[in-house]
GROMACS .gro file of C-alpha atoms in nm:
model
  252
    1UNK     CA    1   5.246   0.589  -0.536
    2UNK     CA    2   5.537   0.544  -0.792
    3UNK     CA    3   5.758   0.242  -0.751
    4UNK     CA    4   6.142   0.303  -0.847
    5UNK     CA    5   6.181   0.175  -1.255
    6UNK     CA    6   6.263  -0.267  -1.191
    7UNK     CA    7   6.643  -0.160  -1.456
    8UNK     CA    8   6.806  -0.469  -1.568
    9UNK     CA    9   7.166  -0.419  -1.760
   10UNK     CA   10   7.120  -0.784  -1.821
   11UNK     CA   11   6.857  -1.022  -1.986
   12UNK     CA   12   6.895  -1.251  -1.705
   13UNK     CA   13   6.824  -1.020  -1.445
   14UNK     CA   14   6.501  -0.882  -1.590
   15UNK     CA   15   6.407  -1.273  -1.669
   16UNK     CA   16   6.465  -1.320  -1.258
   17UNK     CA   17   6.274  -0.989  -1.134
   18UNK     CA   18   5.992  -0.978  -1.431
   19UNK     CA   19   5.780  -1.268  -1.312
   20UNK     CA   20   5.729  -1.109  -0.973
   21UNK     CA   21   5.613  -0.705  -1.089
   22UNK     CA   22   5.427  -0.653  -1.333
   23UNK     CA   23   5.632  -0.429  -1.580
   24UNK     CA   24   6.006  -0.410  -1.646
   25UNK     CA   25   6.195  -0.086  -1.729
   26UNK     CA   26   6.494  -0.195  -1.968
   27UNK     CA   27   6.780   0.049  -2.054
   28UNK     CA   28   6.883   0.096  -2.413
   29UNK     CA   29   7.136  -0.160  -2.340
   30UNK     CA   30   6.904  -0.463  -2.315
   31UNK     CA   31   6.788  -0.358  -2.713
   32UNK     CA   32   7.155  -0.256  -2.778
   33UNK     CA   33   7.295  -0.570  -2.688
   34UNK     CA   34   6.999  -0.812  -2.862
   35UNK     CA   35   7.106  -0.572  -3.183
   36UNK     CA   36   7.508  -0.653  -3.178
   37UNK     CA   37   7.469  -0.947  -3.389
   38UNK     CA   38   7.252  -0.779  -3.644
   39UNK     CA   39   7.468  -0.618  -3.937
   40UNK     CA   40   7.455  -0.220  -3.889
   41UNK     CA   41   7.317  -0.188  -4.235
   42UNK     CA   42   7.040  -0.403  -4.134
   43UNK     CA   43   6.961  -0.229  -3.835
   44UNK     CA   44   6.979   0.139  -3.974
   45UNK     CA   45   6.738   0.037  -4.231
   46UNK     CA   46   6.512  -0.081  -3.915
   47UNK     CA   47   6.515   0.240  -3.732
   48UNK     CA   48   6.488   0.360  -4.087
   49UNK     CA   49   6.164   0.243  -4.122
   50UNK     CA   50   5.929   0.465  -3.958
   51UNK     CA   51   6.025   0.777  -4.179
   52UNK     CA   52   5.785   0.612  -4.369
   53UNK     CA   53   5.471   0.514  -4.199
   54UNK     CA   54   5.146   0.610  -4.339
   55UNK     CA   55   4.890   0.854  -4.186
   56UNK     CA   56   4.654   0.616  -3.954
   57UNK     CA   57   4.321   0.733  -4.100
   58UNK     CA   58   4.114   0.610  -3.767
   59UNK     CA   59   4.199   0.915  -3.545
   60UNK     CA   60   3.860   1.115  -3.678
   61UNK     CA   61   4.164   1.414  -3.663
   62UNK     CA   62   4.086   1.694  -4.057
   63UNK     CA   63   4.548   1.649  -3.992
   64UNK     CA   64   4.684   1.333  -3.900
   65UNK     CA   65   4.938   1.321  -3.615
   66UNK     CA   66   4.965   0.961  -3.593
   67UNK     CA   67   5.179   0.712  -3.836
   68UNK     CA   68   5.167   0.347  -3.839
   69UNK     CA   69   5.198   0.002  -3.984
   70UNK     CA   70   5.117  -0.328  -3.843
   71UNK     CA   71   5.140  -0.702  -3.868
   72UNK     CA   72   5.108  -1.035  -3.712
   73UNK     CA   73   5.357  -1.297  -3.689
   74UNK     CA   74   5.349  -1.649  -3.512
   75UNK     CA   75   5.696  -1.826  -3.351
   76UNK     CA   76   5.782  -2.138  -3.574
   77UNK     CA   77   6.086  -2.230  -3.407
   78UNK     CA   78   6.297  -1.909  -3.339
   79UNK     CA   79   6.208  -1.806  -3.616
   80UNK     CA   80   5.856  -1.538  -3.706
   81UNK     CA   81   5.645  -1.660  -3.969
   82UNK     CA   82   5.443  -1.341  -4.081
   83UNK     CA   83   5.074  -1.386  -4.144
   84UNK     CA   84   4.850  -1.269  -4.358
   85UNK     CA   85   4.670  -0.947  -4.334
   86UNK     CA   86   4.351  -0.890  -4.203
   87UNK     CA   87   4.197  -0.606  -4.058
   88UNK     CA   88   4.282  -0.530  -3.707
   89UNK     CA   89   4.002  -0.508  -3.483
   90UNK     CA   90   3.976  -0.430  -3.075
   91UNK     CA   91   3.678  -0.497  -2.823
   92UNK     CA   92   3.509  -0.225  -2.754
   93UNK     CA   93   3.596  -0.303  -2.405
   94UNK     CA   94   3.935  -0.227  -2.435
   95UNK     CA   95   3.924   0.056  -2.693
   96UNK     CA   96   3.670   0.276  -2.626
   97UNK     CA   97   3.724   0.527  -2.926
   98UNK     CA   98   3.748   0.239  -3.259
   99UNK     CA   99   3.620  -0.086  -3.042
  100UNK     CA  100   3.452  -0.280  -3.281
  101UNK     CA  101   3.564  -0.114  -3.602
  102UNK     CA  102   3.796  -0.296  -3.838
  103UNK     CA  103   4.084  -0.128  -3.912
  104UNK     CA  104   4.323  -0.186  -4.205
  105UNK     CA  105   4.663  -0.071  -4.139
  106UNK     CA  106   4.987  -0.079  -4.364
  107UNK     CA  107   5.227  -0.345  -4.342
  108UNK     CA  108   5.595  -0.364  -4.235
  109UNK     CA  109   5.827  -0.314  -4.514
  110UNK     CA  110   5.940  -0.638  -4.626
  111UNK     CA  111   6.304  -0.505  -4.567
  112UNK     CA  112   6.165  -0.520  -4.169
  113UNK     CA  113   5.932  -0.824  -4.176
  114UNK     CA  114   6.161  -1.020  -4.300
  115UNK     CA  115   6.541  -0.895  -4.156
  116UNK     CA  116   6.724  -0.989  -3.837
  117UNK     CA  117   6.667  -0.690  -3.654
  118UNK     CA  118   6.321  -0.756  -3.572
  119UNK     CA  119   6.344  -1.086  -3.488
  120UNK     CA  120   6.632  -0.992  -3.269
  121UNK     CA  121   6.455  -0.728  -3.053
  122UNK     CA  122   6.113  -0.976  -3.068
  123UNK     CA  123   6.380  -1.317  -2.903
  124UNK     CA  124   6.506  -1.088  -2.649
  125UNK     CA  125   6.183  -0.959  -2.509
  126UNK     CA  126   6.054  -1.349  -2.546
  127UNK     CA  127   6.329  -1.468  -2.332
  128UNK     CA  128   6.208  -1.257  -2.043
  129UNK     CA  129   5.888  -1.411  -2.052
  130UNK     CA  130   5.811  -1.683  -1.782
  131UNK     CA  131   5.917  -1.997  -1.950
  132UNK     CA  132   5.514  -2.138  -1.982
  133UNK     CA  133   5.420  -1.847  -2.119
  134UNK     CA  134   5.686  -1.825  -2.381
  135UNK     CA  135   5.465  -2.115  -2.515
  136UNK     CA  136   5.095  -2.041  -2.490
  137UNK     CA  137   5.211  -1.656  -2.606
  138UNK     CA  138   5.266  -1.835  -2.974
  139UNK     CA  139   5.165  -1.480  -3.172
  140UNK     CA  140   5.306  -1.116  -3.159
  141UNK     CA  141   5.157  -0.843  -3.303
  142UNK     CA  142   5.430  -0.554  -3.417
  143UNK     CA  143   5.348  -0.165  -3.437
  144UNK     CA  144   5.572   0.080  -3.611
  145UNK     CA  145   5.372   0.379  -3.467
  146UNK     CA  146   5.486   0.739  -3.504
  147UNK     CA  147   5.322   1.050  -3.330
  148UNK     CA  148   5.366   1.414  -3.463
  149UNK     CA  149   5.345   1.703  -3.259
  150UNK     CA  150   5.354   2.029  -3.458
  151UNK     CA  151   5.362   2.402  -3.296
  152UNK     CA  152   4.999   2.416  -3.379
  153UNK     CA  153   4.903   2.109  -3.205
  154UNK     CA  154   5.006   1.832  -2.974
  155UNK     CA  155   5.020   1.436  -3.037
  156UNK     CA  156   4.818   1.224  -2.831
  157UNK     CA  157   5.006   0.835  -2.793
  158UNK     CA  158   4.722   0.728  -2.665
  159UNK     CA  159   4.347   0.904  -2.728
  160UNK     CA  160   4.195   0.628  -2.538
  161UNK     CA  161   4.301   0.701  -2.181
  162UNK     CA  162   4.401   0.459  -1.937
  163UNK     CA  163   4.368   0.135  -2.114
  164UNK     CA  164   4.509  -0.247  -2.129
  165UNK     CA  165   4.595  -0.375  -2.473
  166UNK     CA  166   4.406  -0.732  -2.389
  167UNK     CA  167   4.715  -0.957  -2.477
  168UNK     CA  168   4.887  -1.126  -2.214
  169UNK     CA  169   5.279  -0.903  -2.227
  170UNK     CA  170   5.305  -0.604  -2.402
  171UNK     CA  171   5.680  -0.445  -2.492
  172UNK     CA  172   5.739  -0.086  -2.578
  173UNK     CA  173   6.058   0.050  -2.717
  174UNK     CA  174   6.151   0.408  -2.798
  175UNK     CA  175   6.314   0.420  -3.161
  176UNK     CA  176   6.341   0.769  -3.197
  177UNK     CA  177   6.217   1.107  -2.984
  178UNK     CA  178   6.280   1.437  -3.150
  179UNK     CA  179   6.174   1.781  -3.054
  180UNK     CA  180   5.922   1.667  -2.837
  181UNK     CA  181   5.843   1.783  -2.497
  182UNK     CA  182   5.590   1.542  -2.250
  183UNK     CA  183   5.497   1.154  -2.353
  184UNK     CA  184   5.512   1.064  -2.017
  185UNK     CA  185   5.444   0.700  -1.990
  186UNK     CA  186   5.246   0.583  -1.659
  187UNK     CA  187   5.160   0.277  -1.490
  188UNK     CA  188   4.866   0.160  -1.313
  189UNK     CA  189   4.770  -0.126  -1.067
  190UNK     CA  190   4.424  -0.312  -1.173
  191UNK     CA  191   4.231  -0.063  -0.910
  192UNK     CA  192   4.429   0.225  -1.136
  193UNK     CA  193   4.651   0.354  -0.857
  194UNK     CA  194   4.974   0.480  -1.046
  195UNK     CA  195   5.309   0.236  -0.946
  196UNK     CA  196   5.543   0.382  -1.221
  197UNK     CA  197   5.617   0.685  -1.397
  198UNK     CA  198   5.908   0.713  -1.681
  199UNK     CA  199   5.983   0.942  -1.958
  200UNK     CA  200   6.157   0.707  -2.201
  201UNK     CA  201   6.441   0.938  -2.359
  202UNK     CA  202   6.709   0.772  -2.480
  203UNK     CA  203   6.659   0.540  -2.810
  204UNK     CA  204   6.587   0.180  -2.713
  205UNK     CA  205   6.455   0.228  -2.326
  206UNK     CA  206   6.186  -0.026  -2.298
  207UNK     CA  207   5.901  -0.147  -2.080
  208UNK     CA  208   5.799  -0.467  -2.085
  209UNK     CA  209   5.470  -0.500  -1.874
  210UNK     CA  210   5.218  -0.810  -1.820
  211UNK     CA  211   4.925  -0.680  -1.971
  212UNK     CA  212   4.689  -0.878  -1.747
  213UNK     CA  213   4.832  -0.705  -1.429
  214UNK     CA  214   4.845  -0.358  -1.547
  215UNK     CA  215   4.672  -0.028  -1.713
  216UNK     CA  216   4.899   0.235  -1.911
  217UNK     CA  217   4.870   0.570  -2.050
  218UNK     CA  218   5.092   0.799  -2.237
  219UNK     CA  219   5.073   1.182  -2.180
  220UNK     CA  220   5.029   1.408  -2.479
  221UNK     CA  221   5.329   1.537  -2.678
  222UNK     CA  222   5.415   1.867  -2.794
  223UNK     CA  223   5.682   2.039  -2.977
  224UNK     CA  224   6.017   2.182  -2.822
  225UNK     CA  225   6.010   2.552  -2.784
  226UNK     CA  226   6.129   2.682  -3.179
  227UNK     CA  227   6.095   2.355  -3.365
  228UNK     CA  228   5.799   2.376  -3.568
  229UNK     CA  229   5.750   1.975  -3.598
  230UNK     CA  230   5.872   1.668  -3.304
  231UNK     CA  231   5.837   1.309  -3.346
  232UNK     CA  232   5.810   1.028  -3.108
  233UNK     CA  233   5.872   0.708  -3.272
  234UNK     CA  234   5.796   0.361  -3.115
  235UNK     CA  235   5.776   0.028  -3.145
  236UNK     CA  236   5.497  -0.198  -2.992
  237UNK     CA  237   5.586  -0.603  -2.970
  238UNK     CA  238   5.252  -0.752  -2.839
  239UNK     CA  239   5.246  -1.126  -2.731
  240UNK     CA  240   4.890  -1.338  -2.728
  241UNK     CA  241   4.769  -1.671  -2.808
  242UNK     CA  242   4.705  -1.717  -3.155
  243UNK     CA  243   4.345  -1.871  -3.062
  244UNK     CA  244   4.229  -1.442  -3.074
  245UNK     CA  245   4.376  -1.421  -3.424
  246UNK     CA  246   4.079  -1.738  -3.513
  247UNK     CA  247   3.861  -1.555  -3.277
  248UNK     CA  248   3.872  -1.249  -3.561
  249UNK     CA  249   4.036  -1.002  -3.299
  250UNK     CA  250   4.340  -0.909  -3.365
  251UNK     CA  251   4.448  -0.654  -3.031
  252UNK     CA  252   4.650  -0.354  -3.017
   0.00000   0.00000   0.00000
């Protein structure tokens, strides 16, 4: 069964409904609005950013169709502190394709680490969080991922099928979908009945979900009839305990 998309045009209405469902669905508006007092050359060179990602070499693909960088960063204040790299690894529980293999992935442009447009869309997804878990959730991982789908061959978002992430809130914000058709992104209770459906289209629609209450999937992507090349850009804001970072396990 899918549930109608919990909208909120305000932070303080997704903050109210959030804690009782699992996921939110923000409009572009909830981003939008957490980006107004971010200089517009600051954000531009944000959304900037993922026209150059490197190829993720994990995929076991002879032509990569997924692009990404990563890094860790832990609240001091309002502030983000970025950490130092290490290689990202997954149970294999949760990741049933590279579970147990470290993985070294690119890091954010300092332009991005380091500029008020992340930290802006990172605050605004922390202040939906229920207020005791704004606390323990003292880390956030951040993915600049982008997926190619070419006339020759589709994209896959996610290879590893229904899956949780293992952190405790995961959010997920369309930067930029081009000449794509399909990335369909589903929700699914913990007995993996699907409760939500959504094609994020417009730049900035978000979920937020708690990643303890939920699975997710994305459908593959392909390109739009006569465009030889489409792109689905996104941006992943994880938020866990910095206890799995000294554990050695950094999660996607």
């Amino acid at each position: 069964m899918t549930t109608t998309p919990l909208r909120a045009p305000t932070a303080p209405t997704a903050a109210a409904a959030f804690p009782e469902a699992p996921f939110v669905h923000l409009p572009p508006a909830f981003i939008e609005e957490a980006l107004d007092a971010v200089p517009r050359e600051a954000a531009q060179r944000f959304t900037d950013s993922w026209n150059d990602l490197p190829a993720d070499p994990y995929l076991g693909t002879d032509t990569p169709y997924r692009y990404r960088r990563y890094d860790a960063f832990r609240f001091v204040g309002t502030d983000l502190e970025r950490l130092p790299q290490r290689p990202f690894v997954q149970d294999r529980a949760v990741n049933r394709l590279v579970g147990g293999v470290p993985r070294t992935f690119g890091t954010l442009h300092p332009a991005v680490a380091e500029g008020p447009a992340l930290r802006a869309v990172v605050q605004a997804f922390r202040g939906l969080l229920p207020a005791a878990e704004r606390d323990a959730s003292d880390t956030c991982g951040i993915h600049q991922i982008r997926v190619v789908a070419r006339s020759d061959a589709a994209g896959d978002p996610a290879p590893e099928g229904i899956h949780q992430d293992g952190h405790h809130y995961v959010g997920q914000v369309l930067i930029r979908r081009q000449d794509v058709l399909g990335a369909e992104s589903r929700l699914y209770d913990l007995d993996r009945r699907q409760i939500h459906q959504a094609r994020l289209t417009e730049p900035f629609e978000s979920i937020l979900l708690d990643d303890r209450r939920v699975f997710h999937d994305v459908s593959p992507v392909t390109a739009s009839p006569g465009a030889g090349t489409g792109v689905r850009d996104m941006l992943l804001v994880d938020f866990f305990p910095g206890t799995e970072l000294t554990k050695g396990t950094s999660r996607d």
